[in-house]
CSV table of C-alpha atoms in Angstrom, one decimal:
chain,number,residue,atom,x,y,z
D,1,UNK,CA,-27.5,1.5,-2.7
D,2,UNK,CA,-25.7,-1.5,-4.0
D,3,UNK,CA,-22.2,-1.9,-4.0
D,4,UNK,CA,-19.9,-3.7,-6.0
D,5,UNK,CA,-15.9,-4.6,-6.0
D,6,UNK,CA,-13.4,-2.5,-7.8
D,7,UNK,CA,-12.6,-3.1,-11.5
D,8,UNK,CA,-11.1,-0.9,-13.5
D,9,UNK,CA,-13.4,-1.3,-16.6
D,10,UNK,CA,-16.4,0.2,-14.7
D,11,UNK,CA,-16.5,4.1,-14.7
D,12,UNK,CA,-19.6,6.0,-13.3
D,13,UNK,CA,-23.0,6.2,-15.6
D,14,UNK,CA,-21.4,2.4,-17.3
D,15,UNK,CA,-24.1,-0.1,-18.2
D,16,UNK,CA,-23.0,-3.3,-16.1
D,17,UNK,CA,-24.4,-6.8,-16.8
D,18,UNK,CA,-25.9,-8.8,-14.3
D,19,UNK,CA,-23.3,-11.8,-14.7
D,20,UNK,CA,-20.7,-9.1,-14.4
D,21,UNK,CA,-22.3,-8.3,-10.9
D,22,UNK,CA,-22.7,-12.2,-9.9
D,23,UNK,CA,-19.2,-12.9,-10.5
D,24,UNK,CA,-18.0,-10.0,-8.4
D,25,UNK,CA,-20.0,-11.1,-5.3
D,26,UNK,CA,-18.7,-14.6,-6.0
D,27,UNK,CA,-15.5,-13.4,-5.7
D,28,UNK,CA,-15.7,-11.1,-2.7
D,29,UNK,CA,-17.8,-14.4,-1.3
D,30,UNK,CA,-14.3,-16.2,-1.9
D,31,UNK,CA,-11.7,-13.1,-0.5
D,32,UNK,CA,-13.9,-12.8,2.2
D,33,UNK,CA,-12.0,-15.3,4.3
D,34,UNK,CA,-8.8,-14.0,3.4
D,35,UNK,CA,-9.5,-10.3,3.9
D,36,UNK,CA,-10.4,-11.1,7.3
D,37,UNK,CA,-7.4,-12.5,8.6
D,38,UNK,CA,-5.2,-10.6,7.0
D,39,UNK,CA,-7.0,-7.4,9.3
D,40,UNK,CA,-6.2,-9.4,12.4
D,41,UNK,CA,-2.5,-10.2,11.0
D,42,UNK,CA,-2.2,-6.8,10.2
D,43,UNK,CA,-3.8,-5.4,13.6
D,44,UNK,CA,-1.6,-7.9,15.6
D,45,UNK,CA,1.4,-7.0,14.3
D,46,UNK,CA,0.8,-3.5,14.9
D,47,UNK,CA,0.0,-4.4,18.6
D,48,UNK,CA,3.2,-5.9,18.5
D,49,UNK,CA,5.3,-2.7,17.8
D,50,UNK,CA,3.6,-0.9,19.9
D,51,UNK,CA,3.9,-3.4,23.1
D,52,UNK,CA,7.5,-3.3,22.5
D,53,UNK,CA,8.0,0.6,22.4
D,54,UNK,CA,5.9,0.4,25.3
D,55,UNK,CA,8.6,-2.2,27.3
D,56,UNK,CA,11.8,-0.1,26.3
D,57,UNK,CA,9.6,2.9,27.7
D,58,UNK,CA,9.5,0.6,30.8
D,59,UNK,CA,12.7,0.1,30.6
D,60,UNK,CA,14.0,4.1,30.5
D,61,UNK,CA,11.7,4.4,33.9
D,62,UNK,CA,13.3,1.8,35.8
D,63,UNK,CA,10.3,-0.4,36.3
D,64,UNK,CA,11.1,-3.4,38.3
D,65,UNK,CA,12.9,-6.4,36.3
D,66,UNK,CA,9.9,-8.6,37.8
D,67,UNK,CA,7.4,-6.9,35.8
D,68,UNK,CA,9.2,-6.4,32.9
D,69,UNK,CA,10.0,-10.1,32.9
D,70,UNK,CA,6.1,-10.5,33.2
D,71,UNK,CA,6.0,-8.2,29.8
D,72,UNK,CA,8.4,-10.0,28.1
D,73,UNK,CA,6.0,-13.4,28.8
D,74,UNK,CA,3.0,-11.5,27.2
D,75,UNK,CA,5.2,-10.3,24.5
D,76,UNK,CA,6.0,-14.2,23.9
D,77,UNK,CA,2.4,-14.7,23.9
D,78,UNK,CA,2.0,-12.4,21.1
D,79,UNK,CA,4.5,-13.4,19.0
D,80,UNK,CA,3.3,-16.9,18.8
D,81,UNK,CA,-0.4,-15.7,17.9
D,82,UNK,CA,1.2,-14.1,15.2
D,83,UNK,CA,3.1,-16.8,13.7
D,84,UNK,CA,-0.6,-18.9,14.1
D,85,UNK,CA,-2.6,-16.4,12.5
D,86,UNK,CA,0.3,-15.9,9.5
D,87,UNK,CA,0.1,-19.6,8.8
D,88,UNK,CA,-3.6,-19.5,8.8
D,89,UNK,CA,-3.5,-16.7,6.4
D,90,UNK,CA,-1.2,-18.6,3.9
D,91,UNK,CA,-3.8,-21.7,4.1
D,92,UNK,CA,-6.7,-19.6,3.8
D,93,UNK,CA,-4.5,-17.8,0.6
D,94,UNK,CA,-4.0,-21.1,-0.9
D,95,UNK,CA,-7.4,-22.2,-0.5
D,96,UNK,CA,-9.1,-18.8,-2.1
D,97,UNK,CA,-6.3,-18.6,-5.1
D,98,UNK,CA,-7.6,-22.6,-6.6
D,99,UNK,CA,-11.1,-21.3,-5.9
D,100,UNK,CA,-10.8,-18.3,-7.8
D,101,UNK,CA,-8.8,-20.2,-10.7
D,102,UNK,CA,-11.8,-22.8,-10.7
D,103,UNK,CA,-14.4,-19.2,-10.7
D,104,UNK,CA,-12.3,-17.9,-13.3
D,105,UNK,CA,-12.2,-21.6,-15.8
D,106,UNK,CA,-15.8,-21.9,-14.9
D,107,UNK,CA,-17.7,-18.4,-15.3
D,108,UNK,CA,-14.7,-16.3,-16.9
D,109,UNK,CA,-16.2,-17.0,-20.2
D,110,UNK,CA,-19.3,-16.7,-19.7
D,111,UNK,CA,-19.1,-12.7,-18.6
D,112,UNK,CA,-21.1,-10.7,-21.1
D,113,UNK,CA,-17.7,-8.6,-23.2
D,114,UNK,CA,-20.2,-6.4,-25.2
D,115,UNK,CA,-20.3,-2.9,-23.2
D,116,UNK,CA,-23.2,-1.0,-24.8
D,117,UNK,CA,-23.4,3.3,-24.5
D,118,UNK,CA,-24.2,4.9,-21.2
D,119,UNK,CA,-27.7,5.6,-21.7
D,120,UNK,CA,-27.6,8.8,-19.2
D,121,UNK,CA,-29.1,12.0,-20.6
D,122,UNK,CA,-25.7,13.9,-19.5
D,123,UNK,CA,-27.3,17.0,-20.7
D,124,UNK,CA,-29.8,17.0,-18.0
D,125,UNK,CA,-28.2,15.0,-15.5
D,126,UNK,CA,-26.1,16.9,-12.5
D,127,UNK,CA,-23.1,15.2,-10.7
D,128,UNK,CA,-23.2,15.8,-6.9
D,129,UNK,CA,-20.4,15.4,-4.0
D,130,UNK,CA,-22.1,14.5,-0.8
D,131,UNK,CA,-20.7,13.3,2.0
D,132,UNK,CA,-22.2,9.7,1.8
D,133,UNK,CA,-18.9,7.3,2.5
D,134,UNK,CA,-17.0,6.1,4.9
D,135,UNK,CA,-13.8,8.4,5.7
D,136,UNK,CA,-10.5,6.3,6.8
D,137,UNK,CA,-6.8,6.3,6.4
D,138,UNK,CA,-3.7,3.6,6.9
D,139,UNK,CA,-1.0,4.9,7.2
D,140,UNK,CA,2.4,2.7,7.8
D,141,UNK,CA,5.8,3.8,7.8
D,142,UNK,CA,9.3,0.9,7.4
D,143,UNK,CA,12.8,1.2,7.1
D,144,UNK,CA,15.1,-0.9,4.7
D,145,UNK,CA,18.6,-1.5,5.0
D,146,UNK,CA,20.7,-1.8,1.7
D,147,UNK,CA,22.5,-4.8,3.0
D,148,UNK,CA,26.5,-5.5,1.7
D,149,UNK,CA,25.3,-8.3,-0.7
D,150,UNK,CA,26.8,-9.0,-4.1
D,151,UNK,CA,23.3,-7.9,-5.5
D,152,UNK,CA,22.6,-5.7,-3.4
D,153,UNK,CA,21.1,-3.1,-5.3
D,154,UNK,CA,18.5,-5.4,-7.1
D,155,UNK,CA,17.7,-6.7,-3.5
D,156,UNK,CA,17.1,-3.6,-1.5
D,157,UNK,CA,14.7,-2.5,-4.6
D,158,UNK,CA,13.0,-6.0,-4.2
D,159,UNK,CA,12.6,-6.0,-1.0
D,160,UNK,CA,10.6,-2.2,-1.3
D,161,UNK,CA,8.5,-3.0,-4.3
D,162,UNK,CA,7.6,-6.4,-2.6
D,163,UNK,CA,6.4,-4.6,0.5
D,164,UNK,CA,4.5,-1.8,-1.2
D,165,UNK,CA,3.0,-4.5,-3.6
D,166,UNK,CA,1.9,-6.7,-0.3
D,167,UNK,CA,0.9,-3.1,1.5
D,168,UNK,CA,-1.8,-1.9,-1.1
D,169,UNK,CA,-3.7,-5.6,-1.2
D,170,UNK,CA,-7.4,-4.0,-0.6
D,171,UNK,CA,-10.5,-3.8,-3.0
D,172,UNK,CA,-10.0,-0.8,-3.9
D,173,UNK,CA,-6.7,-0.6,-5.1
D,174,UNK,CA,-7.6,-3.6,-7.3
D,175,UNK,CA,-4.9,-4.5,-10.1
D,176,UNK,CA,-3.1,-0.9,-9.9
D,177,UNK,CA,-1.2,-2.4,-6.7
D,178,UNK,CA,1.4,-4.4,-8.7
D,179,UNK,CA,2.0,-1.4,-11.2
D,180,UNK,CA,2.8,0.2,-7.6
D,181,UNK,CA,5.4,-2.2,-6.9
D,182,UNK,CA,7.1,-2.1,-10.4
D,183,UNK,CA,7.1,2.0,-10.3
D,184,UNK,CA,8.7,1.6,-6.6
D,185,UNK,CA,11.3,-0.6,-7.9
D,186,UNK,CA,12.5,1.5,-10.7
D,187,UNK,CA,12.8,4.6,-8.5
D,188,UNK,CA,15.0,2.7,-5.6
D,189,UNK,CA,17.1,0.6,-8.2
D,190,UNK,CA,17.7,4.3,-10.1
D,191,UNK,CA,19.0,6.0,-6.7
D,192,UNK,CA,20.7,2.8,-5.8
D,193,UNK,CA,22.5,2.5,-9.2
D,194,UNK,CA,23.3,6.2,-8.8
D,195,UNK,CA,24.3,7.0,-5.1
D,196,UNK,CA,25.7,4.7,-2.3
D,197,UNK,CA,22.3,4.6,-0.1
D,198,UNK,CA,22.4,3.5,3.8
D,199,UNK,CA,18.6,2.5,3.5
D,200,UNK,CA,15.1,3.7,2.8
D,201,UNK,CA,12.4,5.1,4.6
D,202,UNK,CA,9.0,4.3,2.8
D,203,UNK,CA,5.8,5.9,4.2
D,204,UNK,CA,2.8,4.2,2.2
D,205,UNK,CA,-0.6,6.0,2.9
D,206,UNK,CA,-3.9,4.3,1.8
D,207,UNK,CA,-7.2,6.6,2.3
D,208,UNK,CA,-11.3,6.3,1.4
D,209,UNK,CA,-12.9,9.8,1.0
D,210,UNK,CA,-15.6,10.9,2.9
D,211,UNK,CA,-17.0,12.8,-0.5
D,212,UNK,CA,-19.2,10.4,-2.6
D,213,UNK,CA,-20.0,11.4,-6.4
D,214,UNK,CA,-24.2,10.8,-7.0
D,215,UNK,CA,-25.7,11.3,-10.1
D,216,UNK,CA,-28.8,13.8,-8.9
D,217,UNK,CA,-31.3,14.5,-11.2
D,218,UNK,CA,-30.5,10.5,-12.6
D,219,UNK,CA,-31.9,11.5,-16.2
D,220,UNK,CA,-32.4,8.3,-18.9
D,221,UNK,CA,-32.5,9.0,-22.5
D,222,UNK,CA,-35.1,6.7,-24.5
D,223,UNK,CA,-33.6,6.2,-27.2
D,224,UNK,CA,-30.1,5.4,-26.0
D,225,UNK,CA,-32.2,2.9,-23.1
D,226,UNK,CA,-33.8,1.1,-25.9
D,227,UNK,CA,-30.3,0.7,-27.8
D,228,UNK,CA,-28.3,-0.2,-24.9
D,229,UNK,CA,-30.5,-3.1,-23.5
D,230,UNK,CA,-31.5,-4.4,-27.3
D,231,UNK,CA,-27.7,-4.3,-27.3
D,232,UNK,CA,-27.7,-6.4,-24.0
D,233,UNK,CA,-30.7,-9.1,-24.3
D,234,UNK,CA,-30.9,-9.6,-28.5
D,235,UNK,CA,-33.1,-12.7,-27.4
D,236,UNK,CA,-35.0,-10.3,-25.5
D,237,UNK,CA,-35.3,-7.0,-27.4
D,238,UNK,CA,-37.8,-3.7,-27.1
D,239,UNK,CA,-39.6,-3.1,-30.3
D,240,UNK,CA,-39.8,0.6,-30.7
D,241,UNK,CA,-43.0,0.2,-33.7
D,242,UNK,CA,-45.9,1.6,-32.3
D,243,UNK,CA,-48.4,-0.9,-32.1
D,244,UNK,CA,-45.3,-2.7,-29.8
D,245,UNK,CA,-45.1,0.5,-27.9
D,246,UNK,CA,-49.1,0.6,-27.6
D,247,UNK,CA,-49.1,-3.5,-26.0
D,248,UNK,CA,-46.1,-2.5,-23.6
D,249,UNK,CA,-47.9,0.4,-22.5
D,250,UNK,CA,-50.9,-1.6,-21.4
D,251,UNK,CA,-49.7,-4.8,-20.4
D,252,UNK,CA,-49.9,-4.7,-16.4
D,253,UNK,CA,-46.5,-7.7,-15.9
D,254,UNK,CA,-43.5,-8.8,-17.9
D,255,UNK,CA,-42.7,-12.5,-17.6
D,256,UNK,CA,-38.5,-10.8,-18.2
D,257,UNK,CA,-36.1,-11.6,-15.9
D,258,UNK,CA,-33.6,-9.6,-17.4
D,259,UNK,CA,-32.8,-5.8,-15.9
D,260,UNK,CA,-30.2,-3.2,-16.7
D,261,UNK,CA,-28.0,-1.6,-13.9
D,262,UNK,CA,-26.6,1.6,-14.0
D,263,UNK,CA,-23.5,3.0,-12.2
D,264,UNK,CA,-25.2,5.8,-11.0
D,265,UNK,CA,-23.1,7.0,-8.3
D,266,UNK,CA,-19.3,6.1,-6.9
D,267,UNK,CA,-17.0,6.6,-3.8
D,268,UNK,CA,-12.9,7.7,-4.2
D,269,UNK,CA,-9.8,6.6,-2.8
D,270,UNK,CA,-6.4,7.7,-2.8
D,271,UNK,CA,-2.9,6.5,-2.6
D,272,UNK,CA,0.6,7.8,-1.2
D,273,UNK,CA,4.1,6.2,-1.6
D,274,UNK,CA,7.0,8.5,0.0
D,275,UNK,CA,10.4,7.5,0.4
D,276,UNK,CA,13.3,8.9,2.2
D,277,UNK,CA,16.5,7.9,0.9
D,278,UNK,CA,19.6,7.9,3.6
D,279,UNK,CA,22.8,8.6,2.1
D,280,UNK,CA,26.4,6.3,2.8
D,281,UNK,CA,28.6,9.0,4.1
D,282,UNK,CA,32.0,7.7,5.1
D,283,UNK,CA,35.3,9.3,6.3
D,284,UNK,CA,38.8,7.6,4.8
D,285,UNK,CA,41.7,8.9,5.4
D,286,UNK,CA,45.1,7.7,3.9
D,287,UNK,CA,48.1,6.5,4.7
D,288,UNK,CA,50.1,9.4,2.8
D,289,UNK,CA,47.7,11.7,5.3
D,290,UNK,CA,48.5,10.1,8.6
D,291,UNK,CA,52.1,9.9,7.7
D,292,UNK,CA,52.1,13.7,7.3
D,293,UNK,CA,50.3,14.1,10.6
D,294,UNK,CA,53.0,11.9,12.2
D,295,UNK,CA,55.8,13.7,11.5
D,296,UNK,CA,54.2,17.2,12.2
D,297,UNK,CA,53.1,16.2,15.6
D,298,UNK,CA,56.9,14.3,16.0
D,299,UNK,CA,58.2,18.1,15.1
D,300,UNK,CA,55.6,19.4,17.7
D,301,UNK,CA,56.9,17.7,20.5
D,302,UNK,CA,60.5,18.1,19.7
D,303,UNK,CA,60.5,21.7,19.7
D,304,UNK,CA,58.0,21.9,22.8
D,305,UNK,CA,60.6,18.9,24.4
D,306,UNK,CA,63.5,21.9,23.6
D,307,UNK,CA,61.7,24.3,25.1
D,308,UNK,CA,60.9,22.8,28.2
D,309,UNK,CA,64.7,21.7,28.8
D,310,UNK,CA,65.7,25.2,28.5
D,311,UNK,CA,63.2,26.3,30.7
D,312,UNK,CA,63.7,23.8,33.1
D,313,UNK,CA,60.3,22.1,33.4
D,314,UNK,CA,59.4,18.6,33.0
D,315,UNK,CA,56.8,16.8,30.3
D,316,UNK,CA,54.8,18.4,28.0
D,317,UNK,CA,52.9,21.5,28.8
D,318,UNK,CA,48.8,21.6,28.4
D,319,UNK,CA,49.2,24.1,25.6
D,320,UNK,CA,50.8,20.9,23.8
D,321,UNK,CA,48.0,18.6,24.3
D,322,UNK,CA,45.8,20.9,23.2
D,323,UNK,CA,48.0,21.7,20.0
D,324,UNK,CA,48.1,17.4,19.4
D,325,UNK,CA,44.0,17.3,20.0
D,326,UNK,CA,44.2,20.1,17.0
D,327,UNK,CA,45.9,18.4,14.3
D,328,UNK,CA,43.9,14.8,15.1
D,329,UNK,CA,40.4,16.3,14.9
């Protein structure tokens, strides 16, 4: 079973033209590269969180400060293969972007626009789930800080729609991740604009399903075949007369190089963006409040200071302090 890159004008029993299917492998030849160290940025910076949950774990257990000095050296050691294998990525980025814009000049053009009619019998043809895929799930979870800025609340939705955007880079999200990124930044700048936010929790989830969708009985129509690939190769066309049909029938090989694929079966994916927004609460208090707290806790003591001096005892009893602790909290 062949399989092919995401694209969002392909849908399952689709006619696609060879050149359509040459210029995707040409471009997965060309992301190849890219895809690949991104997965070892990705996996390394994942290491890195973990190490360091793991050293202030260390550190709650009291291991000795020799061997956490030790971890803080490997730690080091990470970092910097991180900031090597970033810099790759952005040279391998550059690199794959002027080839693809070359691809695109050179080849663009030249991918057949005419989409003929399925030519699937759907009357006869069945549509089966079977567990054919690979089943996998990344999930990542961040926290943003809405920062005091003077735009603040166009930055903190930047920042979230630039890292869901950069999040959802596979295949098989394909050119719905930036409409991601813009939905993401309406929401945050809409509770920004609206509440006073301390930050944002985003959960992103990205998941391949185990189900695949197989068309099973595959069942051609003739007639729409015919039309479809006359459609396809007019240099190249089926007569349907029957003297034509006859010479086909009997000739033994074609000296055609020219085939017809059909999307005959497909695998799903899914998507999750969650956000958890933390509210700004702060306690004021003014200065017309704490002047009226003054003078009752001034007419407190006095009468607790004219009790004591009748009674004979010295300082303020505890049943004052706990009366002052009363009125401050």
């Amino acid at each position: 079973m062949a399989s092919i890159p995401a694209d969002d004008t392909i849908v399952l029993g689709s006619v696609i033209h060879p050149s359509k299917i040459t210029y995707f492998q040409k471009v997965s030849e060309i992301e190849s590269p890219v895809n690949s160290i991104e997965d070892h940025l990705n996996t390394l910076i994942e290491s890195s969180h973990n190490f360091e949950m793991m050293y202030n774990e260390m550190i709650n257990m009291g291991v000795e400060q020799e061997d956490l000095m030790k971890m803080k050296g490997e730690q080091k050691k990470l970092k910097k293969e991180m900031a090597k294998t970033a810099i790759n990525l952005g040279n391998a980025t550059i690199m794959s972007q002027n080839k693809l814009r070359i691809l695109r000049e050179r080849e663009g053009a030249k991918i057949t626009k005419v989409v003929p009619n399925s030519p699937i019998d759907w009357s006869q043809t069945e549509l089966k789930h079977l567990p054919l895929a690979a089943d996998s799930m990344s999930l990542d979870v961040h926290y943003f800080r809405n920062e005091d800025s003077a735009d603040k609340v166009a930055a903190h939705a930047q920042s979230i729609s630039k890292h869901i955007s950069e999040t959802f880079t596979s295949g098989r999200v394909g050119k719905r991740k930036s409409n991601l990124g813009k939905s993401a930044h309406n929401s945050v700048l809409k509770q920004t604009n609206n509440h006073n936010l301390e930050g944002t929790i985003i959960i992103t989830a990205d998941c391949l399903h185990k189900q695949a969708v197989v068309m099973d009985p595959f069942i051609i129509d003739p007639v729409k075949s015919v039309a479809a690939w006359n459609l396809m190769y007019p240099d190249d066309p089926i007569e349907t007369d029957p003297k034509s049909i006859y010479e086909s029938a009997l000739a033994k090989t074609t000296d055609s190089s020219n085939t017809m694929h059909v999307l005959s079966g497909m695998t799903k994916g899914s998507s999750f963006v969650g956000m958890v927004h933390l509210l700004k609460q702060e306690s004021t208090k003014s200065a017309q409040t704490g002047a009226s707290m003054a003078t009752e806790m001034r007419q407190e003591m006095s009468k607790y200071l004219v009790m004591s001096e009748q009674s004979g005892s010295f300082g303020p009893a505890e049943q004052v302090s706990e009366s002052m602790k009363a009125l401050v909290s």
